[in-house]
Short mmCIF file of N, CA, C and O in Angstrom, two decimals:
data_model
loop_
_atom_site.label_atom_id
_atom_site.label_comp_id
_atom_site.label_asym_id
_atom_site.label_seq_id
_atom_site.Cartn_x
_atom_site.Cartn_y
_atom_site.Cartn_z
N UNK M 1 -0.06 -6.63 -11.49
CA UNK M 1 0.39 -6.48 -10.03
C UNK M 1 1.66 -5.63 -9.95
O UNK M 1 2.79 -6.09 -10.49
N UNK M 2 1.66 -4.38 -9.24
CA UNK M 2 2.93 -3.80 -8.79
C UNK M 2 3.44 -4.73 -7.45
O UNK M 2 2.86 -4.91 -6.64
N UNK M 3 4.69 -4.48 -7.26
CA UNK M 3 5.60 -4.63 -6.20
C UNK M 3 6.06 -3.55 -5.29
O UNK M 3 6.51 -2.54 -5.97
N UNK M 4 6.27 -3.38 -4.03
CA UNK M 4 6.44 -2.07 -3.48
C UNK M 4 6.81 -2.68 -1.80
O UNK M 4 6.98 -3.87 -1.17
N UNK M 5 7.33 -1.50 -0.97
CA UNK M 5 7.69 -1.61 0.44
C UNK M 5 6.87 -0.65 1.04
O UNK M 5 6.40 0.45 0.61
N UNK M 6 6.36 -1.27 2.39
CA UNK M 6 5.36 -0.37 3.14
C UNK M 6 6.30 0.52 3.79
O UNK M 6 7.15 0.12 4.52
N UNK M 7 6.49 1.65 3.25
CA UNK M 7 7.03 2.66 4.04
C UNK M 7 6.33 3.29 5.09
O UNK M 7 7.45 3.32 6.43
N UNK M 8 4.96 3.30 5.43
CA UNK M 8 4.52 3.95 6.20
C UNK M 8 3.22 3.73 6.68
O UNK M 8 2.30 3.22 5.48
N UNK M 9 2.76 3.00 7.67
CA UNK M 9 1.39 2.77 7.85
C UNK M 9 0.83 2.53 9.23
O UNK M 9 1.22 2.43 10.30
N UNK M 10 -0.32 3.36 9.45
CA UNK M 10 -0.76 4.07 11.09
C UNK M 10 -1.88 2.82 11.38
O UNK M 10 -2.86 3.34 10.64
N UNK M 11 -2.05 2.18 11.83
CA UNK M 11 -2.92 1.11 11.97
C UNK M 11 -4.19 1.75 12.63
O UNK M 11 -5.16 1.18 12.26
N UNK M 12 -4.31 2.96 13.57
CA UNK M 12 -5.18 3.38 14.22
C UNK M 12 -6.52 4.18 13.61
O UNK M 12 -7.37 4.70 13.42
N UNK M 13 -5.68 4.79 12.27
CA UNK M 13 -6.23 5.55 11.53
C UNK M 13 -6.41 5.22 10.00
O UNK M 13 -7.40 5.28 9.32
N UNK M 14 -6.08 4.13 9.89
CA UNK M 14 -6.32 2.69 8.61
C UNK M 14 -5.42 3.50 7.40
O UNK M 14 -5.94 3.36 6.12
N UNK M 15 -4.40 4.04 7.56
CA UNK M 15 -3.84 4.50 6.11
C UNK M 15 -2.70 4.62 6.11
O UNK M 15 -1.87 4.64 7.38
N UNK M 16 -1.59 4.26 5.12
CA UNK M 16 -0.54 4.70 4.83
C UNK M 16 0.17 5.05 3.29
O UNK M 16 -0.47 5.24 2.44
N UNK M 17 1.28 4.53 3.29
CA UNK M 17 2.08 4.95 1.83
C UNK M 17 3.13 3.49 1.59
O UNK M 17 3.60 2.77 2.58
N UNK M 18 2.63 2.80 0.20
CA UNK M 18 3.66 2.24 -0.28
C UNK M 18 4.87 2.70 -1.36
O UNK M 18 4.05 3.39 -1.95
N UNK M 19 6.02 2.45 -1.25
CA UNK M 19 6.68 2.90 -2.21
C UNK M 19 6.93 1.75 -3.48
O UNK M 19 7.22 0.78 -3.12
N UNK M 20 6.59 2.13 -4.75
CA UNK M 20 6.77 1.19 -5.63
C UNK M 20 8.28 0.89 -5.90
O UNK M 20 9.19 1.79 -5.96
N UNK M 21 8.54 -0.53 -6.00
CA UNK M 21 10.17 -1.00 -6.19
C UNK M 21 10.26 -0.35 -7.73
O UNK M 21 9.66 -0.76 -8.87
N UNK M 22 11.72 -0.26 -7.64
CA UNK M 22 12.31 0.34 -9.12
C UNK M 22 11.93 1.77 -9.43
O UNK M 22 12.51 2.25 -9.82
N UNK M 23 11.15 2.01 -8.85
CA UNK M 23 10.80 3.83 -9.32
C UNK M 23 10.70 4.69 -8.33
O UNK M 23 10.68 6.01 -8.42
N UNK M 24 10.28 4.11 -6.94
CA UNK M 24 10.31 5.13 -5.89
C UNK M 24 9.54 6.23 -5.60
O UNK M 24 9.02 6.73 -4.89
N UNK M 25 8.25 5.90 -6.37
CA UNK M 25 6.58 6.44 -6.46
C UNK M 25 6.14 6.25 -5.24
O UNK M 25 6.08 4.86 -5.12
N UNK M 26 5.53 6.93 -4.92
CA UNK M 26 4.83 6.45 -3.52
C UNK M 26 3.23 6.25 -3.81
O UNK M 26 2.70 7.02 -4.62
N UNK M 27 2.33 5.45 -3.19
CA UNK M 27 1.07 5.59 -3.69
C UNK M 27 0.24 5.11 -2.24
O UNK M 27 0.73 4.37 -0.99
N UNK M 28 -1.04 5.81 -1.90
CA UNK M 28 -1.64 5.50 -0.53
C UNK M 28 -2.23 4.68 -0.81
O UNK M 28 -2.65 4.13 -1.95
N UNK M 29 -2.22 4.03 0.56
CA UNK M 29 -3.05 2.81 1.18
C UNK M 29 -4.42 3.11 2.25
O UNK M 29 -3.63 3.61 3.09
N UNK M 30 -5.40 2.67 1.77
CA UNK M 30 -6.06 2.64 2.85
C UNK M 30 -6.59 1.37 3.53
O UNK M 30 -6.60 0.42 2.81
N UNK M 31 -7.15 1.14 4.56
CA UNK M 31 -7.12 0.10 5.07
C UNK M 31 -8.40 -0.98 4.27
O UNK M 31 -8.30 -2.01 4.15
N UNK M 32 -9.60 -0.04 3.88
CA UNK M 32 -10.00 -0.80 2.87
C UNK M 32 -9.81 -1.13 1.28
O UNK M 32 -10.41 -2.32 0.93
N UNK M 33 -8.30 -1.27 1.42
CA UNK M 33 -7.90 -1.56 0.20
C UNK M 33 -6.79 -3.06 0.23
O UNK M 33 -5.99 -3.12 -0.51
N UNK M 34 -6.75 -3.42 1.56
CA UNK M 34 -6.02 -4.16 1.89
C UNK M 34 -6.62 -5.69 1.95
O UNK M 34 -8.13 -5.89 2.13
N UNK M 35 -6.15 -6.61 1.73
CA UNK M 35 -6.32 -8.00 1.62
C UNK M 35 -5.83 -8.95 2.76
O UNK M 35 -6.78 -9.45 3.91
N UNK M 36 -4.52 -8.22 3.06
CA UNK M 36 -3.85 -8.68 4.22
C UNK M 36 -3.46 -7.96 5.32
O UNK M 36 -3.33 -6.57 5.01
N UNK M 37 -3.30 -7.87 6.36
CA UNK M 37 -2.83 -6.89 7.35
C UNK M 37 -1.33 -6.45 6.55
O UNK M 37 -0.47 -7.27 6.56
N UNK M 38 -1.01 -5.42 7.24
CA UNK M 38 0.36 -5.05 6.38
C UNK M 38 1.00 -4.02 7.96
O UNK M 38 0.06 -3.47 8.71
N UNK M 39 2.26 -4.09 7.63
CA UNK M 39 3.60 -3.05 8.51
C UNK M 39 4.06 -2.66 7.92
O UNK M 39 4.42 -3.15 6.61
N UNK M 40 4.73 -1.75 8.44
CA UNK M 40 5.91 -1.06 7.80
C UNK M 40 7.10 -2.02 7.44
O UNK M 40 7.11 -2.82 8.46
N UNK M 41 7.47 -1.74 6.20
CA UNK M 41 8.59 -2.62 6.28
C UNK M 41 8.29 -3.76 5.04
O UNK M 41 9.03 -4.62 4.35
N UNK M 42 7.06 -4.20 5.38
CA UNK M 42 6.77 -5.34 4.28
C UNK M 42 6.39 -5.07 2.95
O UNK M 42 6.35 -3.87 2.47
N UNK M 43 6.77 -6.17 2.48
CA UNK M 43 6.93 -6.11 0.62
C UNK M 43 5.46 -6.63 0.33
O UNK M 43 4.98 -7.64 0.99
N UNK M 44 5.00 -5.74 -0.39
CA UNK M 44 3.78 -6.12 -0.82
C UNK M 44 3.67 -6.16 -2.20
O UNK M 44 4.18 -5.67 -3.13
N UNK M 45 2.41 -6.83 -2.95
CA UNK M 45 1.87 -6.80 -4.35
C UNK M 45 0.53 -6.12 -4.44
O UNK M 45 -0.10 -5.89 -3.31
N UNK M 46 0.55 -5.21 -5.29
CA UNK M 46 -0.80 -4.28 -5.44
C UNK M 46 -0.96 -4.20 -6.83
O UNK M 46 -0.65 -3.68 -7.57
N UNK M 47 -2.44 -3.10 -6.79
CA UNK M 47 -2.93 -2.52 -7.92
C UNK M 47 -3.07 -1.06 -7.85
O UNK M 47 -3.35 -0.94 -6.16
N UNK M 48 -2.91 -0.24 -8.39
CA UNK M 48 -3.79 0.90 -8.53
C UNK M 48 -4.90 1.19 -9.26
O UNK M 48 -5.03 0.86 -10.07
N UNK M 49 -5.41 1.87 -8.05
CA UNK M 49 -6.83 2.40 -8.79
C UNK M 49 -7.47 4.31 -8.22
O UNK M 49 -6.58 4.66 -7.41
N UNK M 50 -7.32 4.99 -9.48
CA UNK M 50 -7.62 6.47 -9.64
C UNK M 50 -8.71 6.41 -8.05
O UNK M 50 -9.85 5.60 -8.31
N UNK M 51 -8.27 7.45 -7.24
CA UNK M 51 -9.01 7.85 -6.07
C UNK M 51 -9.56 9.14 -5.78
O UNK M 51 -8.78 10.23 -7.04
N UNK M 52 -9.52 10.06 -5.31
CA UNK M 52 -10.50 11.08 -5.20
C UNK M 52 -9.40 12.34 -5.14
O UNK M 52 -9.10 13.31 -5.45
N UNK M 53 -8.01 11.58 -4.26
CA UNK M 53 -7.02 12.51 -4.57
C UNK M 53 -5.68 12.11 -5.03
O UNK M 53 -4.72 12.48 -4.95
N UNK M 54 -5.94 10.84 -5.96
CA UNK M 54 -4.59 10.54 -6.74
C UNK M 54 -5.14 9.01 -6.50
O UNK M 54 -5.96 8.34 -6.53
N UNK M 55 -3.51 8.26 -7.08
CA UNK M 55 -3.83 7.05 -7.15
C UNK M 55 -3.65 6.37 -5.77
O UNK M 55 -2.91 6.43 -4.77
N UNK M 56 -4.56 5.48 -5.57
CA UNK M 56 -4.67 4.51 -4.25
C UNK M 56 -4.24 2.96 -4.59
O UNK M 56 -4.62 2.10 -5.79
N UNK M 57 -3.49 2.41 -3.58
CA UNK M 57 -3.33 0.82 -3.60
C UNK M 57 -4.64 0.01 -3.20
O UNK M 57 -5.04 0.45 -2.33
N UNK M 58 -5.07 -0.74 -3.81
CA UNK M 58 -5.91 -1.39 -3.77
C UNK M 58 -5.42 -3.02 -3.58
O UNK M 58 -4.47 -3.32 -4.26
N UNK M 59 -6.41 -4.01 -3.58
CA UNK M 59 -6.11 -5.51 -3.46
C UNK M 59 -4.52 -5.76 -2.85
O UNK M 59 -3.93 -6.50 -3.33
N UNK M 60 -4.16 -5.15 -1.82
CA UNK M 60 -2.81 -5.12 -1.27
C UNK M 60 -2.85 -6.51 -0.58
O UNK M 60 -3.55 -6.75 0.70
N UNK M 61 -1.63 -7.22 -0.74
CA UNK M 61 -1.41 -8.50 -0.42
C UNK M 61 0.24 -8.58 0.01
O UNK M 61 0.79 -8.19 -0.59
N UNK M 62 0.56 -9.47 1.34
CA UNK M 62 1.95 -9.45 1.39
C UNK M 62 2.80 -10.29 0.56
O UNK M 62 1.57 -11.36 0.80
N UNK M 63 3.79 -10.27 0.31
CA UNK M 63 4.71 -11.54 -0.37
C UNK M 63 5.77 -11.93 0.62
O UNK M 63 6.33 -10.82 1.17
N UNK M 64 5.94 -12.81 0.23
CA UNK M 64 7.22 -13.49 1.15
C UNK M 64 8.63 -12.97 0.92
O UNK M 64 8.99 -13.29 -0.81
#
């Protein structure tokens, strides 16, 4: 599992981006890949999976 911070998340459109901790790489996240509800600034852990347009964050959950 990777860890990062939610940089942006648009609840009405159901997508956003997570910045990976330590590398600053951004990963796309869609509402279908969420376990917990997320908001901008949340610390999360996630897995990456190849999507149609690159890597997507899946199994995203908030960490305390």
